[in-house]
Every structure is written in C-alpha cells, then in structure tokens.
C-alpha cells in the first residue's frame, strides 16, 4: 500500500513511528552490547567467581535494558505506530540474557 491508500497516515504518524523505531534501535544496541559482553566473557571454571559474576551482571544489565524496550515496544505497537515484528529482537535478547544468567558456571 502506498501512503495515499492508507487512511490517516499523516506526517505526524510517520515522525512518531520513526522516533519510536530510533528509540528501540538505541535500546537494542545497548542491550546487545551487554548481552554480547556476557556471552564473550569466558570463565576458566566454576571457581572463577569474578568472571562468573561479571557475566551475570552484564546479562542482567542487558535484561534490564530490554525490559525498558518491551515497554516502549508495547506502547508503539498498541498505538499502531510500529508492527508486531518489533517484539522479535526483544524476545531474542531477553532469552539470550536469561540463558547466559542461568547457564553461567556457579562459583
């Protein structure tokens, strides 16, 4: 559909959609950095307490940022600004962060 065929698609709607997408991309980038740092942190074994705590902290920070992203995504999707596929990056990053937190070696 073109812009002329979609009723109610105004310049204000497009600007709001672009702003929501920009905020979500920034949040996903920050969360992705934390989750990637958690995944790349290698522990020498279960006795390596500081590395294990660092990996869990990074995964937790990524999870916290993604929870904010879930709220922004829900607002944008429910107001019709963005489509539902914006939940996919949130889901992937949350599941990855949770998996890293759960499967990190126990000190």
mmCIF file of C-alpha atoms in Angstrom:
data_model
loop_
_atom_site.group_PDB
_atom_site.id
_atom_site.type_symbol
_atom_site.label_atom_id
_atom_site.label_comp_id
_atom_site.label_asym_id
_atom_site.label_seq_id
_atom_site.Cartn_x
_atom_site.Cartn_y
_atom_site.Cartn_z
ATOM 1 C CA UNK A 1 0.000 0.000 0.000
ATOM 2 C CA UNK A 2 1.165 3.477 -0.717
ATOM 3 C CA UNK A 3 0.816 6.424 1.600
ATOM 4 C CA UNK A 4 -2.148 7.673 -0.396
ATOM 5 C CA UNK A 5 -4.055 4.407 0.099
ATOM 6 C CA UNK A 6 -3.587 4.256 3.882
ATOM 7 C CA UNK A 7 -6.172 6.428 5.597
ATOM 8 C CA UNK A 8 -4.911 8.503 8.496
ATOM 9 C CA UNK A 9 -1.216 8.079 7.691
ATOM 10 C CA UNK A 10 -0.062 11.597 8.339
ATOM 11 C CA UNK A 11 3.328 13.192 8.595
ATOM 12 C CA UNK A 12 2.929 13.231 12.372
ATOM 13 C CA UNK A 13 2.287 9.470 12.363
ATOM 14 C CA UNK A 14 5.407 8.820 10.288
ATOM 15 C CA UNK A 15 7.544 11.023 12.551
ATOM 16 C CA UNK A 16 6.227 9.259 15.666
ATOM 17 C CA UNK A 17 6.904 5.857 14.096
ATOM 18 C CA UNK A 18 10.443 6.896 13.160
ATOM 19 C CA UNK A 19 11.073 8.252 16.658
ATOM 20 C CA UNK A 20 9.797 5.038 18.254
ATOM 21 C CA UNK A 21 11.947 2.952 15.934
ATOM 22 C CA UNK A 22 15.016 5.090 16.706
ATOM 23 C CA UNK A 23 14.496 4.724 20.459
ATOM 24 C CA UNK A 24 14.047 0.983 20.120
ATOM 25 C CA UNK A 25 17.150 0.619 17.959
ATOM 26 C CA UNK A 26 19.186 2.539 20.530
ATOM 27 C CA UNK A 27 17.852 0.369 23.373
ATOM 28 C CA UNK A 28 18.516 -2.838 21.424
ATOM 29 C CA UNK A 29 22.054 -1.680 20.650
ATOM 30 C CA UNK A 30 22.827 -1.021 24.310
ATOM 31 C CA UNK A 31 21.232 -4.283 25.409
ATOM 32 C CA UNK A 32 23.012 -6.150 22.627
ATOM 33 C CA UNK A 33 26.348 -4.790 23.868
ATOM 34 C CA UNK A 34 25.637 -6.040 27.390
ATOM 35 C CA UNK A 35 24.406 -9.453 26.243
ATOM 36 C CA UNK A 36 27.319 -9.892 23.831
ATOM 37 C CA UNK A 37 29.739 -8.955 26.617
ATOM 38 C CA UNK A 38 28.092 -11.550 28.836
ATOM 39 C CA UNK A 39 28.394 -14.192 26.138
ATOM 40 C CA UNK A 40 32.031 -13.413 25.333
ATOM 41 C CA UNK A 41 33.123 -13.435 28.979
ATOM 42 C CA UNK A 42 34.863 -16.776 29.332
ATOM 43 C CA UNK A 43 35.253 -18.413 32.707
ATOM 44 C CA UNK A 44 38.112 -20.764 33.494
ATOM 45 C CA UNK A 45 35.844 -22.870 35.659
ATOM 46 C CA UNK A 46 33.350 -22.809 38.494
ATOM 47 C CA UNK A 47 35.995 -21.439 40.870
ATOM 48 C CA UNK A 48 36.423 -18.259 38.815
ATOM 49 C CA UNK A 49 33.962 -16.172 40.816
ATOM 50 C CA UNK A 50 34.747 -12.687 39.460
ATOM 51 C CA UNK A 51 34.297 -13.658 35.812
ATOM 52 C CA UNK A 52 31.079 -15.515 36.574
ATOM 53 C CA UNK A 53 29.683 -12.528 38.456
ATOM 54 C CA UNK A 54 30.711 -10.213 35.620
ATOM 55 C CA UNK A 55 28.911 -12.393 33.057
ATOM 56 C CA UNK A 56 25.782 -12.456 35.203
ATOM 57 C CA UNK A 57 25.958 -8.693 35.773
ATOM 58 C CA UNK A 58 26.271 -7.987 32.049
ATOM 59 C CA UNK A 59 23.381 -10.329 31.267
ATOM 60 C CA UNK A 60 21.310 -8.676 33.997
ATOM 61 C CA UNK A 61 22.042 -5.210 32.630
ATOM 62 C CA UNK A 62 21.042 -6.361 29.166
ATOM 63 C CA UNK A 63 17.859 -7.811 30.594
ATOM 64 C CA UNK A 64 17.067 -4.556 32.419
ATOM 65 C CA UNK A 65 17.522 -2.509 29.239
ATOM 66 C CA UNK A 66 15.365 -4.944 27.302
ATOM 67 C CA UNK A 67 12.580 -4.653 29.867
ATOM 68 C CA UNK A 68 12.505 -0.933 29.105
ATOM 69 C CA UNK A 69 12.479 -1.844 25.408
ATOM 70 C CA UNK A 70 9.498 -4.152 26.000
ATOM 71 C CA UNK A 71 7.557 -1.255 27.484
ATOM 72 C CA UNK A 72 8.445 1.074 24.589
ATOM 73 C CA UNK A 73 7.615 -1.660 22.068
ATOM 74 C CA UNK A 74 4.252 -2.321 23.691
ATOM 75 C CA UNK A 75 3.362 1.374 23.579
ATOM 76 C CA UNK A 76 4.420 1.738 19.946
ATOM 77 C CA UNK A 77 2.673 -1.429 18.783
ATOM 78 C CA UNK A 78 -0.546 -0.770 20.706
ATOM 79 C CA UNK A 79 -0.829 2.753 19.316
ATOM 80 C CA UNK A 80 -0.317 1.432 15.793
ATOM 81 C CA UNK A 81 2.977 3.204 15.242
ATOM 82 C CA UNK A 82 5.018 0.036 14.689
ATOM 83 C CA UNK A 83 4.236 -3.524 13.641
ATOM 84 C CA UNK A 84 4.368 -6.588 15.848
ATOM 85 C CA UNK A 85 7.648 -7.871 14.441
ATOM 86 C CA UNK A 86 9.404 -5.356 16.734
ATOM 87 C CA UNK A 87 8.829 -7.888 19.513
ATOM 88 C CA UNK A 88 11.291 -10.308 17.813
ATOM 89 C CA UNK A 89 14.559 -8.559 18.829
ATOM 90 C CA UNK A 90 13.236 -8.087 22.353
ATOM 91 C CA UNK A 91 12.411 -11.774 22.629
ATOM 92 C CA UNK A 92 15.761 -12.890 21.223
ATOM 93 C CA UNK A 93 17.816 -10.668 23.529
ATOM 94 C CA UNK A 94 15.768 -11.485 26.633
ATOM 95 C CA UNK A 95 16.025 -15.230 26.037
ATOM 96 C CA UNK A 96 19.769 -14.984 25.353
ATOM 97 C CA UNK A 97 20.367 -12.942 28.520
ATOM 98 C CA UNK A 98 18.312 -15.344 30.627
ATOM 99 C CA UNK A 99 20.139 -18.345 29.187
ATOM 100 C CA UNK A 100 23.508 -16.775 29.978
ATOM 101 C CA UNK A 101 22.431 -15.976 33.514
ATOM 102 C CA UNK A 102 21.122 -19.487 34.120
ATOM 103 C CA UNK A 103 23.944 -21.409 32.459
ATOM 104 C CA UNK A 104 26.863 -19.383 33.821
ATOM 105 C CA UNK A 105 29.117 -21.570 35.971
ATOM 106 C CA UNK A 106 28.257 -21.446 39.662
ATOM 107 C CA UNK A 107 31.099 -20.222 41.896
#
